[in-house]
Coordinates of N, CA and C and ligand atoms in Angstrom, one line a residue:
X27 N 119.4 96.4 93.3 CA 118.0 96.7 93.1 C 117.2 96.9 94.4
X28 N 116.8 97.8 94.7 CA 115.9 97.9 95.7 C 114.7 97.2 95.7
X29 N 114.6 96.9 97.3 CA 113.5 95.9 97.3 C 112.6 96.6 98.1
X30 N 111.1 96.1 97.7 CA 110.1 96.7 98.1 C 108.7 96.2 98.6
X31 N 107.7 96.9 99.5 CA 106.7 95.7 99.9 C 105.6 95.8 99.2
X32 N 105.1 94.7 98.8 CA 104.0 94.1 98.0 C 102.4 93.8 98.9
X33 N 101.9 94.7 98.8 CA 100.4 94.3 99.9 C 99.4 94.1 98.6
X34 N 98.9 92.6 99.1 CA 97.8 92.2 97.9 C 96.7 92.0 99.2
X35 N 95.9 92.4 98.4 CA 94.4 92.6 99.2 C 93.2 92.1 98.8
X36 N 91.9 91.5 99.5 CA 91.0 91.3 98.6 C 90.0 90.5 99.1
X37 N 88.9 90.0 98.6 CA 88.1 89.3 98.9 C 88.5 87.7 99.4
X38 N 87.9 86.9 99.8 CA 88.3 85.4 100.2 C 88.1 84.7 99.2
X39 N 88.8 83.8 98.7 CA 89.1 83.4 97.6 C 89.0 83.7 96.3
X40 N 89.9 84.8 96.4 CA 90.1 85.5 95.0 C 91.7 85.1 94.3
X41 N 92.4 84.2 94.8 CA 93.2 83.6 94.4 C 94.6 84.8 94.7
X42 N 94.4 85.3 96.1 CA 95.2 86.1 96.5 C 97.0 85.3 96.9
X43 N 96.3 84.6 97.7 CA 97.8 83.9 97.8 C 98.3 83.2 96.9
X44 N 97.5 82.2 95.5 CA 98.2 82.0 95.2 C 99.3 83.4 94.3
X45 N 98.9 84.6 93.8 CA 99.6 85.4 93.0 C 100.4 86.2 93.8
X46 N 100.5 85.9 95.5 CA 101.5 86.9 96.0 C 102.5 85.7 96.4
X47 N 102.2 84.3 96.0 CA 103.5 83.1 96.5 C 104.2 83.2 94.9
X48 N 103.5 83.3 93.9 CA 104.1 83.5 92.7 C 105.4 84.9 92.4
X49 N 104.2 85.7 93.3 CA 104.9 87.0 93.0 C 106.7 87.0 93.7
X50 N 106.5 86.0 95.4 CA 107.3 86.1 95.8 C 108.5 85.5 95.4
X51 N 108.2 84.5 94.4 CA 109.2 83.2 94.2 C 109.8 84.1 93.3
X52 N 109.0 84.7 92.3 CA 110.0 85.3 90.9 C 110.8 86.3 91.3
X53 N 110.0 87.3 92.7 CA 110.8 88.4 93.1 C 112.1 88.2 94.1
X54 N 112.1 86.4 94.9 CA 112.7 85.9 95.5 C 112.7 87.2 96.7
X55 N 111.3 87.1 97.4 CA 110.7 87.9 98.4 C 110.4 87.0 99.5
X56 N 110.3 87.3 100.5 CA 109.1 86.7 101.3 C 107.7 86.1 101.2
X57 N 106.9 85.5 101.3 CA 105.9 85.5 101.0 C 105.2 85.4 102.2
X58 N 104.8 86.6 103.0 CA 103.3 86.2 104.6 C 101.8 86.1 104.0
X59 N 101.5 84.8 104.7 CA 100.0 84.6 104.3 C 98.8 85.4 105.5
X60 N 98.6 86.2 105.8 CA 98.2 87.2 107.3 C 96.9 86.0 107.5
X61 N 96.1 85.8 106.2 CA 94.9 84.9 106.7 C 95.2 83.8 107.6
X62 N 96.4 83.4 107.6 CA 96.5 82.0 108.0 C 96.8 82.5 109.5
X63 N 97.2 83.7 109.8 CA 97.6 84.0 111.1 C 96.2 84.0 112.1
X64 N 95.1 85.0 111.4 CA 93.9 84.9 112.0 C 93.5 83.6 112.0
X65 N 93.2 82.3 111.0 CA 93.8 81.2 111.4 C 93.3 80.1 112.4
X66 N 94.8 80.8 113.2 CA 95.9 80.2 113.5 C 95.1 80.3 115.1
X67 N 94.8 82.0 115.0 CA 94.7 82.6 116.1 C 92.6 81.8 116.4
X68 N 91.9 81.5 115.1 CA 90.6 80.8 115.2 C 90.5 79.6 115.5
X69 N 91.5 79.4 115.3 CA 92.4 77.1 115.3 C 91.9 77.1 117.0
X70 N 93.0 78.0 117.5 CA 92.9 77.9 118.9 C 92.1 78.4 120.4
X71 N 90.9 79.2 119.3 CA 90.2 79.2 120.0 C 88.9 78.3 119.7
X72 N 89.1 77.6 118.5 CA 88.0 76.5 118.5 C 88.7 75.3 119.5
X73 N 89.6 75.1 119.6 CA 90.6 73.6 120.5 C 89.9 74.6 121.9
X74 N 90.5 75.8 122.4 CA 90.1 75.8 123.9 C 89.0 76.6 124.3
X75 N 87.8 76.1 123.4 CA 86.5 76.5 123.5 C 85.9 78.1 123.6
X76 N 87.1 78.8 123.5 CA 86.8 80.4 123.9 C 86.4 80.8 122.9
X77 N 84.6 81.0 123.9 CA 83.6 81.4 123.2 C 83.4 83.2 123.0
X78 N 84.5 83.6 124.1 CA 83.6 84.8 124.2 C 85.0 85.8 123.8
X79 N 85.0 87.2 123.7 CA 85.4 87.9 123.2 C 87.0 88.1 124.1
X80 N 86.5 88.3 125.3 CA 87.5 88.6 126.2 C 88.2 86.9 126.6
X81 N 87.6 86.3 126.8 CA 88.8 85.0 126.8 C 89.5 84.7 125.6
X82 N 89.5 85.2 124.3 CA 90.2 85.0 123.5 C 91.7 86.3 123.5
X83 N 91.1 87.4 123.8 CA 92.0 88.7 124.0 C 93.0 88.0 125.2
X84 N 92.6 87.1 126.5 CA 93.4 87.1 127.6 C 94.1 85.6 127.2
X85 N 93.9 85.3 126.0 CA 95.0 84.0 126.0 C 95.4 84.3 125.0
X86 N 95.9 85.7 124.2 CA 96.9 85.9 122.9 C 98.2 86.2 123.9
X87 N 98.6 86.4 124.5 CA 99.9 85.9 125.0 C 100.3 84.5 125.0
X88 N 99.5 83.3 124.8 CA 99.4 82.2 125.0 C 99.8 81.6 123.4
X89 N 99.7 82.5 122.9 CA 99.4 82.0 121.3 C 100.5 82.2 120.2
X90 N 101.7 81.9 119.9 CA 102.9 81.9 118.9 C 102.8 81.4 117.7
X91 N 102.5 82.2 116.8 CA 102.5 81.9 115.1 C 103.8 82.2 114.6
X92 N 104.0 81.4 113.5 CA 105.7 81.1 112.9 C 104.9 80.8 111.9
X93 N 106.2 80.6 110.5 CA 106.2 80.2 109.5 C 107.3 78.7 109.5
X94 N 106.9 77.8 108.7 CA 108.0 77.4 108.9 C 108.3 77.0 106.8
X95 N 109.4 77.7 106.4 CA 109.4 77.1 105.0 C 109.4 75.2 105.0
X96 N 109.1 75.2 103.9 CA 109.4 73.4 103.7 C 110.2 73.4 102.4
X97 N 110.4 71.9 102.4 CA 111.7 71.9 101.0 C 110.9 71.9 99.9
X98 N 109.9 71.8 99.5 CA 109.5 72.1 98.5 C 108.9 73.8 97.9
X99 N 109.4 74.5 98.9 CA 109.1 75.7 98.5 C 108.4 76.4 99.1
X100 N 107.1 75.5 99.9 CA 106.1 76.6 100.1 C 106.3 76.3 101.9
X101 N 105.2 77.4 102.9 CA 105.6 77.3 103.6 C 104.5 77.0 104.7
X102 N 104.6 76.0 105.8 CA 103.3 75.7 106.8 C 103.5 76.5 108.0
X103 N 102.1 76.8 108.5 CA 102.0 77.6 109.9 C 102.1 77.1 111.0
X104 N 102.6 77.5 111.8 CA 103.3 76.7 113.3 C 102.4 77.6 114.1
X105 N 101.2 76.8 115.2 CA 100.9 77.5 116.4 C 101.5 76.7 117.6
X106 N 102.1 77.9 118.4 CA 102.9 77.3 119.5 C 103.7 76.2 118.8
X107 N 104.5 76.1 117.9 CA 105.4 75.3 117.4 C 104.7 73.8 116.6
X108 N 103.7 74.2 116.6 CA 102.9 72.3 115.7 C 102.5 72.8 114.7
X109 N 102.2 72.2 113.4 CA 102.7 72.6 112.3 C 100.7 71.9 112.1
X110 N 100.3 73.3 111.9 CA 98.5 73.1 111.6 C 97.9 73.6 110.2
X111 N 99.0 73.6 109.4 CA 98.8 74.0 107.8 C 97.0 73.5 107.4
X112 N 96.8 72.1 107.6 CA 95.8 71.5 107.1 C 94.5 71.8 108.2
X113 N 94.9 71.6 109.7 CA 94.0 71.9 110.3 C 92.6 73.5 110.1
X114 N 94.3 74.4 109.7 CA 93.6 76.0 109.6 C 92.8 76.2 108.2
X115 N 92.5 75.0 107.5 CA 92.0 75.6 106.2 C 90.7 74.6 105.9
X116 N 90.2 74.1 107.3 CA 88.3 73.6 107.3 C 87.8 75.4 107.3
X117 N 86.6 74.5 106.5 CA 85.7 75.8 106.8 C 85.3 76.7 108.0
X118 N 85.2 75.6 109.1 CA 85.3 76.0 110.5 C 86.0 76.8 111.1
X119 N 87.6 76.3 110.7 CA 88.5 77.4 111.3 C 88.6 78.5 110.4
X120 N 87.7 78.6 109.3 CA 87.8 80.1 108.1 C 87.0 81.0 108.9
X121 N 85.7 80.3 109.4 CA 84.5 81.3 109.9 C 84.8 81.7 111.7
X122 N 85.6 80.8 112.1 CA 86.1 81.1 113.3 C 86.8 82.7 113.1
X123 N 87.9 82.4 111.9 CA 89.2 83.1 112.2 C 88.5 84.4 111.5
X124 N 87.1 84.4 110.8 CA 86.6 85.8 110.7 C 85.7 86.3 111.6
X125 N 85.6 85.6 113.1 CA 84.9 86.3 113.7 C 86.0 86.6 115.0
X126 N 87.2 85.8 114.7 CA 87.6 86.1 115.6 C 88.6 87.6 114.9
X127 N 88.8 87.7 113.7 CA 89.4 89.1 113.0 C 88.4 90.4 113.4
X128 N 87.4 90.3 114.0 CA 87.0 91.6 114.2 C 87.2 91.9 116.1
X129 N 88.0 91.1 116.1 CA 88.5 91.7 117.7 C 89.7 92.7 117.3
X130 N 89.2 93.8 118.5 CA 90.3 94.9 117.8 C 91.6 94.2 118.9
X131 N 91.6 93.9 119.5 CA 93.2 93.4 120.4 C 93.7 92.2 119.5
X132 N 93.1 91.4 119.1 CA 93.1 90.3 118.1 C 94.1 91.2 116.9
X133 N 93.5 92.0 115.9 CA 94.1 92.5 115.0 C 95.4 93.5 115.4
X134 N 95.4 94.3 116.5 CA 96.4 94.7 117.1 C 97.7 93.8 117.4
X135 N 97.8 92.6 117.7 CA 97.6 91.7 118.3 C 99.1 91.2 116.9
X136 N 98.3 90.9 115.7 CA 98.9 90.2 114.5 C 99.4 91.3 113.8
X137 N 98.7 92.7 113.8 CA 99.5 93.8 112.7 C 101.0 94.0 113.2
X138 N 101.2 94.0 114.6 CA 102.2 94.0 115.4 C 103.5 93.4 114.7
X139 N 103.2 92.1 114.1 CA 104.0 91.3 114.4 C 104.5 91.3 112.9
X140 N 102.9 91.6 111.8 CA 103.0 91.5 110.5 C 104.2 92.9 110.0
X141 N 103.5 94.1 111.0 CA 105.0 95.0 110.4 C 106.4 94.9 110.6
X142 N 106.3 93.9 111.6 CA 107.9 94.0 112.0 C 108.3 92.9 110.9
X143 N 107.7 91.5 110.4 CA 108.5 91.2 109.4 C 108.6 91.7 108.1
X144 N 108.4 93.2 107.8 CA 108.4 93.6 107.2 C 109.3 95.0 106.8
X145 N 109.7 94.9 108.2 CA 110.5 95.8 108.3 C 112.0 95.8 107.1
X146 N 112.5 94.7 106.5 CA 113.0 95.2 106.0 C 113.3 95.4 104.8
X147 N 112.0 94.9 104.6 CA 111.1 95.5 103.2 C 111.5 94.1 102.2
X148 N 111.5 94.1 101.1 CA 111.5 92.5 100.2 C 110.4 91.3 100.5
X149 N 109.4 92.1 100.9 CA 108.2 91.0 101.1 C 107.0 91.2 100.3
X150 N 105.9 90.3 100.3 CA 104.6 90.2 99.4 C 103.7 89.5 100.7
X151 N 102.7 90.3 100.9 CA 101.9 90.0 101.9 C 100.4 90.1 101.5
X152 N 99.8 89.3 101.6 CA 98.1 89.2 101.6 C 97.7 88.7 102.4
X153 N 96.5 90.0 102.4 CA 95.0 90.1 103.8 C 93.9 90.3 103.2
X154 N 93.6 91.5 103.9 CA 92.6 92.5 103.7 C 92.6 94.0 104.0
X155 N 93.8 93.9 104.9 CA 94.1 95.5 105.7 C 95.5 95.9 105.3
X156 N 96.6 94.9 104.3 CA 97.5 94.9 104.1 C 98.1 96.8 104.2
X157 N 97.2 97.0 102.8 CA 97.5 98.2 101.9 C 96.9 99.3 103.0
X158 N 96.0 98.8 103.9 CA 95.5 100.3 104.4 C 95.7 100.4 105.9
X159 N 96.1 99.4 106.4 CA 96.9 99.1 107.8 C 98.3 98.9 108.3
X160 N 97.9 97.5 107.8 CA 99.8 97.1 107.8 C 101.0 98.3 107.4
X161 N 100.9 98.3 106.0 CA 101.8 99.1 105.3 C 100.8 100.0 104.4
X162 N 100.5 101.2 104.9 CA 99.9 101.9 103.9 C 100.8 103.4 103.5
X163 N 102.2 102.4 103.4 CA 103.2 102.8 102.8 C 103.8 101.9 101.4
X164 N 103.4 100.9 101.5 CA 103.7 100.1 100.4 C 104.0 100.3 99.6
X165 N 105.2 100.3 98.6 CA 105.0 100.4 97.3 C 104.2 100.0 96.3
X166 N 103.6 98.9 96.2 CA 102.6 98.4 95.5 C 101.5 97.8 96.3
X167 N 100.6 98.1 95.5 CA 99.3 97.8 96.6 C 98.4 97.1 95.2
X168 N 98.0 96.0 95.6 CA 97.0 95.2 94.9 C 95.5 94.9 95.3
X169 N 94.7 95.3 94.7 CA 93.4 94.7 95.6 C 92.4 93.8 93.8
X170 N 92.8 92.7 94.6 CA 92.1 91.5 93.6 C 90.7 91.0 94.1
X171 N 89.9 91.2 92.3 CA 88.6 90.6 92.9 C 87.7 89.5 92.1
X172 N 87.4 88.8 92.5 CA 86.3 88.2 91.2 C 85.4 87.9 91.9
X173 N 84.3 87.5 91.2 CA 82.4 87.5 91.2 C 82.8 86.4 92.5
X174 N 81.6 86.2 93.2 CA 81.8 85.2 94.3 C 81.5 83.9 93.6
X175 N 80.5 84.0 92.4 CA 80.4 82.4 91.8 C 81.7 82.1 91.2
X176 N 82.5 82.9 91.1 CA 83.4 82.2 90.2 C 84.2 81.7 91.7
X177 N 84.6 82.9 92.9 CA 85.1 82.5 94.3 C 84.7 81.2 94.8
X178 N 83.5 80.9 94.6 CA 82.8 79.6 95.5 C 83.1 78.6 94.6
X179 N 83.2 78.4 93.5 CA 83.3 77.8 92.2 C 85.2 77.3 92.4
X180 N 85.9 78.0 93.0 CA 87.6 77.8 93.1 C 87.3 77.1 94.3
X181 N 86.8 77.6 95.4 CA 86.8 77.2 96.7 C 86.3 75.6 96.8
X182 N 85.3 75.5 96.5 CA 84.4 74.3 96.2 C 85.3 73.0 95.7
X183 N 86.0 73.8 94.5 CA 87.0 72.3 93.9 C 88.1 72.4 95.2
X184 N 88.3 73.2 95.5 CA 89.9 73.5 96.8 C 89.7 72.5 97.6
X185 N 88.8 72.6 98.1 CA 87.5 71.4 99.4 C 87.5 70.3 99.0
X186 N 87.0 70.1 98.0 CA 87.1 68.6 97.2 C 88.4 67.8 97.3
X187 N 89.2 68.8 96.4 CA 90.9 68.0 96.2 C 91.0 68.0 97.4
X188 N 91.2 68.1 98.3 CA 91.4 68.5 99.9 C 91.3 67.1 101.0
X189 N 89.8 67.2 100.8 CA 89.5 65.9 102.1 C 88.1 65.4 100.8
X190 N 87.9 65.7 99.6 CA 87.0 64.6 99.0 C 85.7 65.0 99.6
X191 N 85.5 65.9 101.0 CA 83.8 65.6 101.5 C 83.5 67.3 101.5
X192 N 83.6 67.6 100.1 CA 83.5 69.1 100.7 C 81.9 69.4 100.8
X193 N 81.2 70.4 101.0 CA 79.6 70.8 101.3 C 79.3 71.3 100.1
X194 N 78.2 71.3 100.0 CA 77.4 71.3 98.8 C 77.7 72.9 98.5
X195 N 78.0 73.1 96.9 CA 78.3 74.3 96.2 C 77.1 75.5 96.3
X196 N 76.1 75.4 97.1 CA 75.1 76.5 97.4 C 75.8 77.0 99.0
X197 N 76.3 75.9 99.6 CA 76.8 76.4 100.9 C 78.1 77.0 100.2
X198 N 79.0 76.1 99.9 CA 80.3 77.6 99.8 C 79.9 78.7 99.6
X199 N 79.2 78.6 98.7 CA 78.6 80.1 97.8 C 77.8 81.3 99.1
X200 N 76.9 80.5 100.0 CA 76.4 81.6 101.0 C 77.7 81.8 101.9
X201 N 78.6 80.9 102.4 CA 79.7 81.2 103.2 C 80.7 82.1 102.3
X202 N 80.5 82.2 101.2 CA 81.9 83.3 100.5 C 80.9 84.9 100.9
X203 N 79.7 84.5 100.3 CA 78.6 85.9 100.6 C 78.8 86.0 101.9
X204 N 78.1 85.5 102.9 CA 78.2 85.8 104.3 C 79.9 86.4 105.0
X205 N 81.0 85.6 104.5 CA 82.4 86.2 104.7 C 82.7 87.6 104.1
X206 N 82.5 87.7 103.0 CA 82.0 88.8 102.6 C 81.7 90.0 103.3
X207 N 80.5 89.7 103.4 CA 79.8 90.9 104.5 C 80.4 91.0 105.5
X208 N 80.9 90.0 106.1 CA 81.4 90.3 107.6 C 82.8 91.1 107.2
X209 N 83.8 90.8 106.4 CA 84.7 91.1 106.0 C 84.6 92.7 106.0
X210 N 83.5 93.1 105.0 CA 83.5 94.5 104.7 C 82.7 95.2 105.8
X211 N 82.1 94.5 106.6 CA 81.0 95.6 107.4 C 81.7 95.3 108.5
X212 N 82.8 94.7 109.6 CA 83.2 94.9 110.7 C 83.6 96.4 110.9
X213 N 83.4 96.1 112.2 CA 83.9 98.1 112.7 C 85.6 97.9 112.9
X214 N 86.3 97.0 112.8 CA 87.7 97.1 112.8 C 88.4 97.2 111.6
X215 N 89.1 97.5 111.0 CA 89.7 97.7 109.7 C 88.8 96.8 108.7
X216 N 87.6 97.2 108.4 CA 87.0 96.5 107.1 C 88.0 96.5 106.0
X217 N 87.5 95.6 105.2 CA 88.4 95.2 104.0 C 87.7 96.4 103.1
X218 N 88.6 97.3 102.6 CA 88.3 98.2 101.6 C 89.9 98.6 100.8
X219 N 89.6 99.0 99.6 CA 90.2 99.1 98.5 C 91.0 100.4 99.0
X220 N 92.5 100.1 98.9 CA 93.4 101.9 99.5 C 93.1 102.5 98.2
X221 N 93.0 103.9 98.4 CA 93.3 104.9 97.4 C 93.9 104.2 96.3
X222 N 94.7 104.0 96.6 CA 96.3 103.6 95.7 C 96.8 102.3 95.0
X223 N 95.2 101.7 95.4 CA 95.7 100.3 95.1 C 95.4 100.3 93.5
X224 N 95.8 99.4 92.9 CA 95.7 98.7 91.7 C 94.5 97.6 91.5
X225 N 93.5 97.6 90.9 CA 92.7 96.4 91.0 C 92.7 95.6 89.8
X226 N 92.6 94.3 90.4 CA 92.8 93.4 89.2 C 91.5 92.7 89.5
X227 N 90.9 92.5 88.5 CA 89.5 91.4 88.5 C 89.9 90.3 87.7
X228 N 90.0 89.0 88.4 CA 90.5 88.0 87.4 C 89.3 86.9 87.4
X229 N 87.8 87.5 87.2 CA 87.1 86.1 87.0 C 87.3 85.7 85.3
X230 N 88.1 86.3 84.9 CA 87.8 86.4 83.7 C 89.7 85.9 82.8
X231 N 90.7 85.8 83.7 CA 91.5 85.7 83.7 C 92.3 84.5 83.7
X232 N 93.1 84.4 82.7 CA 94.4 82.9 83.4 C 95.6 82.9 84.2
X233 N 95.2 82.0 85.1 CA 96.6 82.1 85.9 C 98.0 83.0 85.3
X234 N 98.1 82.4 84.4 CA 99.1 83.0 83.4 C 99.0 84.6 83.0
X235 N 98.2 85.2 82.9 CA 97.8 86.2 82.2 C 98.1 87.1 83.3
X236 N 97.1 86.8 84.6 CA 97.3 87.5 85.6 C 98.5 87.7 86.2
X237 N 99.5 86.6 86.2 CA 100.8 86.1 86.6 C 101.6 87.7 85.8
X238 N 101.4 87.7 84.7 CA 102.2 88.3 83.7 C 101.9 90.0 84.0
X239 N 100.7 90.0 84.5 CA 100.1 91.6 84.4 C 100.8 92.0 86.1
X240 N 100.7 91.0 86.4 CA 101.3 91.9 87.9 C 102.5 91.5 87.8
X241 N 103.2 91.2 86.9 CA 104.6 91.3 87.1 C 104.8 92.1 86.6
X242 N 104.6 92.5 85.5 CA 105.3 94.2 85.3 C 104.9 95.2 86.3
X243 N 103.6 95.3 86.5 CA 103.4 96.6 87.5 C 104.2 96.1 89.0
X244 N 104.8 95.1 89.2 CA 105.9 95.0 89.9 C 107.1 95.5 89.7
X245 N 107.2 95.1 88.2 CA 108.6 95.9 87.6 C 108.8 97.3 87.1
X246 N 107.6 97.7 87.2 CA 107.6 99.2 86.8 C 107.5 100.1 88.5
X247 N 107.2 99.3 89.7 CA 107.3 100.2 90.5 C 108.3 99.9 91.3
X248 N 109.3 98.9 90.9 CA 110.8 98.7 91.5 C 111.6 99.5 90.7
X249 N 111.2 99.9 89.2 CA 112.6 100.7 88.8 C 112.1 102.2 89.3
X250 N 110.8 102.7 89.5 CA 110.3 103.8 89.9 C 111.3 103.8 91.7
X251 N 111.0 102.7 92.2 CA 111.5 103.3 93.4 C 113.2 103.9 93.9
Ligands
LIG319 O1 92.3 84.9 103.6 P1 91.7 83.8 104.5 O2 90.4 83.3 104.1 O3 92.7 82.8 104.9 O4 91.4 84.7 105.9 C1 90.7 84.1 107.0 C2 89.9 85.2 107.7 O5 90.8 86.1 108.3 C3 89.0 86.0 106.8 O6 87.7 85.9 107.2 C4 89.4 87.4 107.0 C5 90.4 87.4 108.1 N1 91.5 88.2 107.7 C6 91.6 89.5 108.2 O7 90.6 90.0 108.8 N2 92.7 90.3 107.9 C7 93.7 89.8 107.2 N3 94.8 90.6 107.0 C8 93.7 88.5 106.7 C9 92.6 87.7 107.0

């Protein structure tokens, strides 16, 4: 069966990764999380204070992101080899890693690395530039959306189960809006919908349901290919 790449795209917390870790387990794919790379890359410049645009550009040679699987399936982010799964997913390092995603050497920086493991195609990857940067070859291209109350409303419990002290649900809610905007109005590959993609809007949706609907248009564009 030929295997093929999977770019899901979309807003911040639209429940992107979890339907491309699903997608990958059933398709027994890869699964790259690219957010976690920006991250990774915002982790480290909140630890070595680089405030400004160009000290962050002149320490990405300094900076090695890995995946490392774990035995239970899923998989944690390694900077420079330390395993910061928990660290990269405070709010801090979310709003870091989106100001630090509109450096164009920054994104140059990770697309680099994002096509090469993809080179040999059998992967499922979610961003924002998947479908129209990375691979805007992809065989399937996803771009998932729901209302931001229902976004801040997932995010908000996420925070909670998390560390118990999450910020009051009017703040997630301006930080999903404000991510947002920055997301779609940067001058470096804004997050916008490819031609080609498929949209799915799941505020309205069950895990299940949505699970089900992009598995066939998975399976309809592996026997096409
Ligand atoms: O998906 P996320 O919330 O983990 O992403 C963190 C930040 O990184 C988000 O503000 C947008 C940015 N990002 C990006 O610009 N391009 C990607 N391919 C993935 C994430």
């Amino acid at each position: 069966m030929k295997r093929i790449i999977v770019a899901v795209d979309g807003y911040s917390s639209c429940g992107k990764s979890t339907i491309a870790k699903q997608l990958a387990a059933y398709a027994s794919y890869r699964y790259i999380d690219t957010g976690a790379m920006y991250r990774a890359v915002g982790l480290y410049a909140l630890r070595h204070n680089l405030s400004t645009d160009d000290s962050i550009i002149a320490a990405l040679p300094d900076i090695h992101i890995d995946f490392a699987p774990q035995s239970n399936g899923t998989q944690h982010t390694l900077l420079n080899s330390e395993d910061v799964e928990t660290q990269i997913r405070t709010l801090d390092a979310g709003n870091r890693a989106s100001q630090v995603s509109q450096i164009r050497e920054v994104r140059q920086f990770l697309v680099e690395q994002q096509q090469a493991m993809g080179k040999e195609k059998g992967i499922v990857m979610d961003g924002r530039d998947i479908g129209t940067v990375v691979f805007p070859d992809a065989e399937l291209k996803l771009f998932l959306t729901a209302s931001p109350e229902v976004r801040a409303q997932r995010r908000y419990k996420e925070l909670l189960e998390k560390d118990g002290a999450a910020p009051s649900f009017e703040e997630v809610l301006r930080d999903v809006n404000e991510r947002d905007y920055r997301d779609t109005h940067r001058a470096e590959s804004p997050l916008r919908q490819a031609e080609d993609a498929v949209v799915v809007d799941n505020s309205d949706m069950s895990r299940e349901e949505q699970f089900e609907h992009i598995c066939r248009l998975f399976n309809e564009r592996v026997s096409q290919s």
